[in-house]
C-alpha cells in the first residue's frame, strides 16, 4: 500500500466534498440563526499527519487512508453552550449520522475539554444528484464546541500534544484550574445571554408607563415609536438600531421619557406612512436642538 500515492490521487475529490459539505452546513446554521464565534473551519489531514498516525499505531491503516474517520473535518465554534445540542440536532437531521455523539468528559488529570464529535455523510438520495454522486461513501468528522472549549483545546494541544505523560503533577493541577475557569466562563456567558433576553422580553411586554422609566436604547425606542405612531412605525431591527443610535448621539436624548415628551401628540398620523412619520419626528428633534442651541448662545 502506497499511502502517499493514494493521498495524491484522492486529495482533489475530498477537497471538493469538504467544500460542498461546508457550504451546506453554513447555510443551515444561518437559517436557524445559530450564533458562531467565527467562520466554520475545514481541513484535510496532511500526509505527514497520516503517516505519523499510522507509524505510531494510534491508528493502523489496513487497506486505504479513507478508513480514517478524521481524514477531513469541520469545526464549529459557538458563542454559547445552549446551541450545542441544537447544532447536533440540525446536522443529524440534515446528514447521515454514523455515530452517537456524546460530550466527552475527561478526568481532571487529563488534558482535554468537553466537545462534541459527529461522524457524518450525505444521505442516500443526495448521491443521485450531480454535485454529490461521487461522494456517497465519504465521511467527515464535525467538531462542535464553545469558544471557551476552543481556547482550551487549542492551547493544550499546542503545549502538550503527545507529551501528557511527561507533565509534572503541579502543572497538571494548574491546567485543571484553567479548565474549570473556562467552564465558568461558558456558564457566565450563558447566564448573561439569558438575562439580556429576559430584559428585552420585559421591554417588549411591559406597560408603557414602565418603558418611560427606562434608558433609551433600540428596544425602548421601538416601543416609544410604536406607541406614538399608533403602530405605523414598522422598521426592521437594523434600521431601528441606526435611528436609536442617531437620536442618542446627535440629539443627546438618553432616556425614554424625554423622547416621548418631545413627540407625544405632536404628529399628524393621517399619512399612515412610517417614513413620513420618521421625518416628522426628526423635524421636531431638529427644532428642539435649535431651540436649545439658541438658549445656550443667550447665556
Tab-separated table of C-alpha atoms in Angstrom:
chain	number	residue	atom	x	y	z
A	1	UNK	CA	0.000	0.000	0.000
A	2	UNK	CA	1.460	3.320	-1.122
A	3	UNK	CA	-0.087	5.892	1.227
A	4	UNK	CA	1.482	8.891	-0.475
A	5	UNK	CA	0.312	7.803	-3.913
A	6	UNK	CA	-3.235	7.186	-2.711
A	7	UNK	CA	-3.303	10.543	-0.893
A	8	UNK	CA	-2.288	12.367	-4.058
A	9	UNK	CA	-4.955	10.556	-6.065
A	10	UNK	CA	-7.874	11.424	-3.755
A	11	UNK	CA	-6.961	14.851	-2.412
A	12	UNK	CA	-8.840	16.846	-5.073
A	13	UNK	CA	-12.005	14.777	-4.771
A	14	UNK	CA	-12.036	15.057	-0.970
A	15	UNK	CA	-11.341	18.793	-1.187
A	16	UNK	CA	-14.422	19.158	-3.383
A	17	UNK	CA	-16.514	17.162	-0.902
A	18	UNK	CA	-15.271	19.283	2.004
A	19	UNK	CA	-16.110	22.495	0.151
A	20	UNK	CA	-19.651	21.388	-0.762
A	21	UNK	CA	-20.333	19.979	2.702
A	22	UNK	CA	-19.109	23.139	4.449
A	23	UNK	CA	-21.391	25.329	2.330
A	24	UNK	CA	-24.446	23.279	3.280
A	25	UNK	CA	-23.574	23.457	6.992
A	26	UNK	CA	-23.070	27.228	6.825
A	27	UNK	CA	-26.455	27.709	5.154
A	28	UNK	CA	-28.260	25.523	7.686
A	29	UNK	CA	-26.766	27.292	10.706
A	30	UNK	CA	-27.605	30.669	9.173
A	31	UNK	CA	-31.181	29.542	8.535
A	32	UNK	CA	-31.579	28.505	12.174
A	33	UNK	CA	-29.874	31.703	13.431
A	34	UNK	CA	-27.107	29.885	15.281
A	35	UNK	CA	-24.533	32.419	16.550
A	36	UNK	CA	-20.996	31.223	15.849
A	37	UNK	CA	-17.782	32.725	17.211
A	38	UNK	CA	-16.129	32.866	13.793
A	39	UNK	CA	-16.321	31.217	10.402
A	40	UNK	CA	-16.597	27.442	10.198
A	41	UNK	CA	-13.164	25.974	9.504
A	42	UNK	CA	-12.476	22.919	7.390
A	43	UNK	CA	-9.323	20.910	6.837
A	44	UNK	CA	-7.947	17.838	5.119
A	45	UNK	CA	-5.489	15.821	7.154
A	46	UNK	CA	-1.935	16.326	5.878
A	47	UNK	CA	0.066	13.433	4.501
A	48	UNK	CA	2.647	13.887	7.274
A	49	UNK	CA	-0.061	13.615	9.930
A	50	UNK	CA	-1.455	10.472	8.311
A	51	UNK	CA	1.980	8.837	8.118
A	52	UNK	CA	2.759	9.722	11.731
A	53	UNK	CA	-0.570	8.380	12.970
A	54	UNK	CA	-0.072	5.134	11.094
A	55	UNK	CA	3.566	4.619	12.159
A	56	UNK	CA	2.773	5.375	15.810
A	57	UNK	CA	-0.019	2.772	15.620
A	58	UNK	CA	-2.518	5.229	17.084
A	59	UNK	CA	-4.488	4.166	14.025
A	60	UNK	CA	-3.389	1.321	11.778
A	61	UNK	CA	-4.418	1.702	8.142
A	62	UNK	CA	-5.371	-1.689	6.752
A	63	UNK	CA	-6.218	-1.066	3.106
A	64	UNK	CA	-6.857	2.630	2.436
A	65	UNK	CA	-6.433	6.000	4.118
A	66	UNK	CA	-10.167	6.573	3.687
A	67	UNK	CA	-10.552	4.332	6.751
A	68	UNK	CA	-9.582	7.405	8.789
A	69	UNK	CA	-12.733	8.995	10.197
A	70	UNK	CA	-10.943	12.324	10.537
A	71	UNK	CA	-9.384	12.402	7.076
A	72	UNK	CA	-11.465	15.526	6.521
A	73	UNK	CA	-13.107	17.623	9.193
A	74	UNK	CA	-15.096	20.711	10.077
A	75	UNK	CA	-15.003	22.707	13.281
A	76	UNK	CA	-17.951	24.784	14.503
A	77	UNK	CA	-17.178	27.159	17.377
A	78	UNK	CA	-20.252	28.521	19.139
A	79	UNK	CA	-20.623	31.560	21.361
A	80	UNK	CA	-22.999	29.942	23.849
A	81	UNK	CA	-23.316	26.382	25.274
A	82	UNK	CA	-27.084	26.220	24.763
A	83	UNK	CA	-26.663	25.866	20.989
A	84	UNK	CA	-24.521	22.719	21.070
A	85	UNK	CA	-27.483	20.361	21.307
A	86	UNK	CA	-29.393	22.364	18.683
A	87	UNK	CA	-26.492	22.168	16.223
A	88	UNK	CA	-26.220	18.415	16.730
A	89	UNK	CA	-29.939	18.037	16.004
A	90	UNK	CA	-29.662	20.155	12.841
A	91	UNK	CA	-26.683	18.232	11.480
A	92	UNK	CA	-28.045	14.784	12.308
A	93	UNK	CA	-31.310	15.713	10.614
A	94	UNK	CA	-29.640	17.138	7.514
A	95	UNK	CA	-26.989	14.431	7.040
A	96	UNK	CA	-26.499	10.737	7.585
A	97	UNK	CA	-25.029	10.118	11.041
A	98	UNK	CA	-22.542	7.311	11.619
A	99	UNK	CA	-22.113	7.730	15.356
A	100	UNK	CA	-23.986	8.668	18.502
A	101	UNK	CA	-22.301	11.919	19.506
A	102	UNK	CA	-21.606	12.399	23.172
A	103	UNK	CA	-19.910	15.121	25.155
A	104	UNK	CA	-16.522	13.839	26.203
A	105	UNK	CA	-15.956	14.015	29.947
A	106	UNK	CA	-12.286	13.665	30.771
A	107	UNK	CA	-10.946	13.156	34.279
A	108	UNK	CA	-9.295	16.192	35.919
A	109	UNK	CA	-5.771	14.789	35.396
A	110	UNK	CA	-6.231	14.531	31.629
A	111	UNK	CA	-5.653	17.335	29.182
A	112	UNK	CA	-8.870	17.971	27.406
A	113	UNK	CA	-12.166	19.769	27.475
A	114	UNK	CA	-15.674	18.708	26.606
A	115	UNK	CA	-16.634	18.850	22.944
A	116	UNK	CA	-18.944	17.004	20.584
A	117	UNK	CA	-17.681	14.940	17.671
A	118	UNK	CA	-20.027	13.840	14.909
A	119	UNK	CA	-19.230	11.499	12.060
A	120	UNK	CA	-21.409	12.447	9.110
A	121	UNK	CA	-22.010	11.681	5.465
A	122	UNK	CA	-24.568	12.517	2.810
A	123	UNK	CA	-27.985	10.888	2.666
A	124	UNK	CA	-28.588	8.190	0.071
A	125	UNK	CA	-30.885	10.275	-2.122
A	126	UNK	CA	-28.245	13.009	-2.390
A	127	UNK	CA	-25.958	10.624	-4.266
A	128	UNK	CA	-28.350	10.753	-7.211
A	129	UNK	CA	-27.553	14.442	-7.847
A	130	UNK	CA	-24.545	15.631	-9.916
A	131	UNK	CA	-22.854	17.551	-7.085
A	132	UNK	CA	-22.839	14.569	-4.753
A	133	UNK	CA	-22.751	11.446	-6.924
A	134	UNK	CA	-19.020	10.889	-6.253
A	135	UNK	CA	-19.333	11.399	-2.508
A	136	UNK	CA	-21.815	8.755	-1.358
A	137	UNK	CA	-19.316	6.799	0.784
A	138	UNK	CA	-17.297	9.692	2.183
A	139	UNK	CA	-17.378	10.597	5.837
A	140	UNK	CA	-16.447	13.783	7.629
A	141	UNK	CA	-15.762	14.486	11.296
A	142	UNK	CA	-17.519	17.583	12.630
A	143	UNK	CA	-16.430	19.066	15.947
A	144	UNK	CA	-18.859	21.277	17.843
A	145	UNK	CA	-17.520	23.312	20.740
A	146	UNK	CA	-17.921	26.651	22.505
A	147	UNK	CA	-15.374	29.451	22.280
A	148	UNK	CA	-14.073	28.647	25.766
A	149	UNK	CA	-13.723	24.982	24.855
A	150	UNK	CA	-11.898	26.020	21.703
A	151	UNK	CA	-9.405	28.120	23.683
A	152	UNK	CA	-8.718	25.171	25.969
A	153	UNK	CA	-8.425	22.591	23.208
A	154	UNK	CA	-6.123	24.667	21.007
A	155	UNK	CA	-3.883	25.768	23.894
A	156	UNK	CA	-3.494	22.328	25.445
A	157	UNK	CA	-2.914	20.744	22.033
A	158	UNK	CA	-0.199	23.266	21.219
A	159	UNK	CA	1.574	22.861	24.555
A	160	UNK	CA	1.175	19.214	25.415
A	161	UNK	CA	0.102	17.144	22.412
A	162	UNK	CA	1.633	13.647	22.765
A	163	UNK	CA	3.535	14.739	25.903
A	164	UNK	CA	0.877	14.414	28.614
A	165	UNK	CA	2.681	11.652	30.465
A	166	UNK	CA	5.740	13.889	30.949
A	167	UNK	CA	3.930	16.825	32.534
A	168	UNK	CA	4.566	17.350	36.305
A	169	UNK	CA	1.536	16.927	38.576
A	170	UNK	CA	1.707	20.516	39.800
A	171	UNK	CA	1.418	21.734	36.221
A	172	UNK	CA	-1.425	19.315	35.643
A	173	UNK	CA	-3.279	20.838	38.593
A	174	UNK	CA	-2.775	24.347	37.195
A	175	UNK	CA	-4.205	23.245	33.871
A	176	UNK	CA	-7.173	21.704	35.633
A	177	UNK	CA	-7.793	25.068	37.306
A	178	UNK	CA	-7.739	26.792	33.936
A	179	UNK	CA	-10.143	24.241	32.519
A	180	UNK	CA	-12.511	24.915	35.418
A	181	UNK	CA	-12.239	28.676	34.871
A	182	UNK	CA	-13.126	28.320	31.212
A	183	UNK	CA	-16.132	26.224	32.160
A	184	UNK	CA	-17.212	29.034	34.479
A	185	UNK	CA	-16.795	31.488	31.580
A	186	UNK	CA	-19.187	29.394	29.489
A	187	UNK	CA	-21.702	29.273	32.322
A	188	UNK	CA	-21.495	33.013	32.983
A	189	UNK	CA	-21.818	33.939	29.305
A	190	UNK	CA	-24.932	31.777	29.111
A	191	UNK	CA	-26.348	33.417	32.243
A	192	UNK	CA	-25.730	36.894	30.809
A	193	UNK	CA	-27.327	35.946	27.495
A	194	UNK	CA	-30.395	34.605	29.305
A	195	UNK	CA	-30.626	37.778	31.399
A	196	UNK	CA	-30.380	40.004	28.310
A	197	UNK	CA	-33.119	38.040	26.564
A	198	UNK	CA	-35.328	38.305	29.645
A	199	UNK	CA	-34.741	42.053	29.722
A	200	UNK	CA	-35.718	42.518	26.088
A	201	UNK	CA	-38.763	40.327	26.626
A	202	UNK	CA	-39.748	42.573	29.521
A	203	UNK	CA	-39.276	45.697	27.367
A	204	UNK	CA	-41.473	44.182	24.652
A	205	UNK	CA	-44.276	43.237	27.070
A	206	UNK	CA	-44.124	45.833	29.868
A	207	UNK	CA	-46.742	48.519	30.401
A	208	UNK	CA	-45.882	51.705	28.522
A	209	UNK	CA	-45.530	53.709	31.751
A	210	UNK	CA	-42.754	51.324	32.768
A	211	UNK	CA	-40.973	51.876	29.466
A	212	UNK	CA	-40.817	55.610	30.141
A	213	UNK	CA	-38.712	54.903	33.255
A	214	UNK	CA	-36.033	53.140	31.199
A	215	UNK	CA	-32.918	54.436	29.470
A	216	UNK	CA	-33.246	54.939	25.744
A	217	UNK	CA	-31.977	52.017	23.681
A	218	UNK	CA	-33.061	50.340	20.489
A	219	UNK	CA	-35.827	48.332	22.196
A	220	UNK	CA	-37.314	51.162	24.277
A	221	UNK	CA	-37.013	53.429	21.231
A	222	UNK	CA	-39.109	50.975	19.218
A	223	UNK	CA	-41.806	50.904	21.924
A	224	UNK	CA	-41.964	54.722	22.014
A	225	UNK	CA	-42.198	54.994	18.238
A	226	UNK	CA	-44.866	52.297	18.045
A	227	UNK	CA	-46.916	53.860	20.830
A	228	UNK	CA	-46.814	57.396	19.459
A	229	UNK	CA	-47.366	56.362	15.833
A	230	UNK	CA	-50.249	54.038	16.768
A	231	UNK	CA	-48.466	51.140	15.078
A	232	UNK	CA	-47.397	52.946	11.892
A	233	UNK	CA	-43.700	52.609	12.758
A	234	UNK	CA	-42.516	49.270	11.330
A	235	UNK	CA	-38.768	49.466	10.707
A	236	UNK	CA	-36.624	46.338	10.794
A	237	UNK	CA	-34.149	45.717	13.590
A	238	UNK	CA	-31.149	47.086	11.695
A	239	UNK	CA	-32.720	50.443	10.762
A	240	UNK	CA	-34.314	50.728	14.187
A	241	UNK	CA	-30.880	50.457	15.827
A	242	UNK	CA	-29.432	53.079	13.486
A	243	UNK	CA	-32.202	55.580	14.297
A	244	UNK	CA	-31.949	54.889	18.022
A	245	UNK	CA	-28.182	55.466	17.977
A	246	UNK	CA	-28.612	58.631	15.926
A	247	UNK	CA	-31.054	60.098	18.421
A	248	UNK	CA	-28.721	59.378	21.337
A	249	UNK	CA	-25.641	60.710	19.561
A	250	UNK	CA	-26.964	63.695	17.596
A	251	UNK	CA	-29.654	64.920	19.983
A	252	UNK	CA	-28.290	63.738	23.351
A	253	UNK	CA	-31.572	62.104	24.295
A	254	UNK	CA	-30.682	59.392	26.763
A	255	UNK	CA	-33.938	58.387	28.434
A	256	UNK	CA	-37.258	57.208	27.111
A	257	UNK	CA	-39.448	59.794	28.818
A	258	UNK	CA	-37.525	62.679	27.237
A	259	UNK	CA	-38.194	61.400	23.722
A	260	UNK	CA	-41.822	60.610	24.497
A	261	UNK	CA	-42.407	64.103	25.892
A	262	UNK	CA	-40.994	65.721	22.762
A	263	UNK	CA	-43.140	63.824	20.244
A	264	UNK	CA	-46.310	63.000	22.190
A	265	UNK	CA	-49.397	64.203	20.263
A	266	UNK	CA	-47.205	66.382	18.034
A	267	UNK	CA	-47.522	64.478	14.759
A	268	UNK	CA	-50.478	64.133	12.376
A	269	UNK	CA	-50.907	60.401	11.668
A	270	UNK	CA	-53.258	60.766	8.686
A	271	UNK	CA	-50.495	59.917	6.184
A	272	UNK	CA	-50.223	56.435	7.690
A	273	UNK	CA	-46.665	56.106	6.384
A	274	UNK	CA	-43.685	55.031	8.511
A	275	UNK	CA	-41.095	57.028	6.564
A	276	UNK	CA	-43.138	60.227	6.729
A	277	UNK	CA	-43.661	59.680	10.449
A	278	UNK	CA	-39.910	59.312	10.988
A	279	UNK	CA	-39.227	62.515	9.045
A	280	UNK	CA	-41.656	64.404	11.249
A	281	UNK	CA	-40.036	63.007	14.409
A	282	UNK	CA	-36.665	64.319	13.292
A	283	UNK	CA	-38.151	67.678	12.352
A	284	UNK	CA	-39.352	68.006	15.944
A	285	UNK	CA	-35.953	66.941	17.275
A	286	UNK	CA	-34.154	69.395	14.987
A	287	UNK	CA	-36.376	72.224	16.194
A	288	UNK	CA	-35.714	71.272	19.808
A	289	UNK	CA	-31.989	71.103	19.233
A	290	UNK	CA	-32.049	74.533	17.571
A	291	UNK	CA	-34.035	75.957	20.473
A	292	UNK	CA	-31.514	74.631	22.998
A	293	UNK	CA	-28.611	75.975	20.949
A	294	UNK	CA	-30.205	79.427	20.849
A	295	UNK	CA	-30.681	79.346	24.610
A	296	UNK	CA	-27.024	78.495	25.062
A	297	UNK	CA	-25.998	81.451	22.911
A	298	UNK	CA	-28.081	83.836	25.011
A	299	UNK	CA	-26.388	82.592	28.162
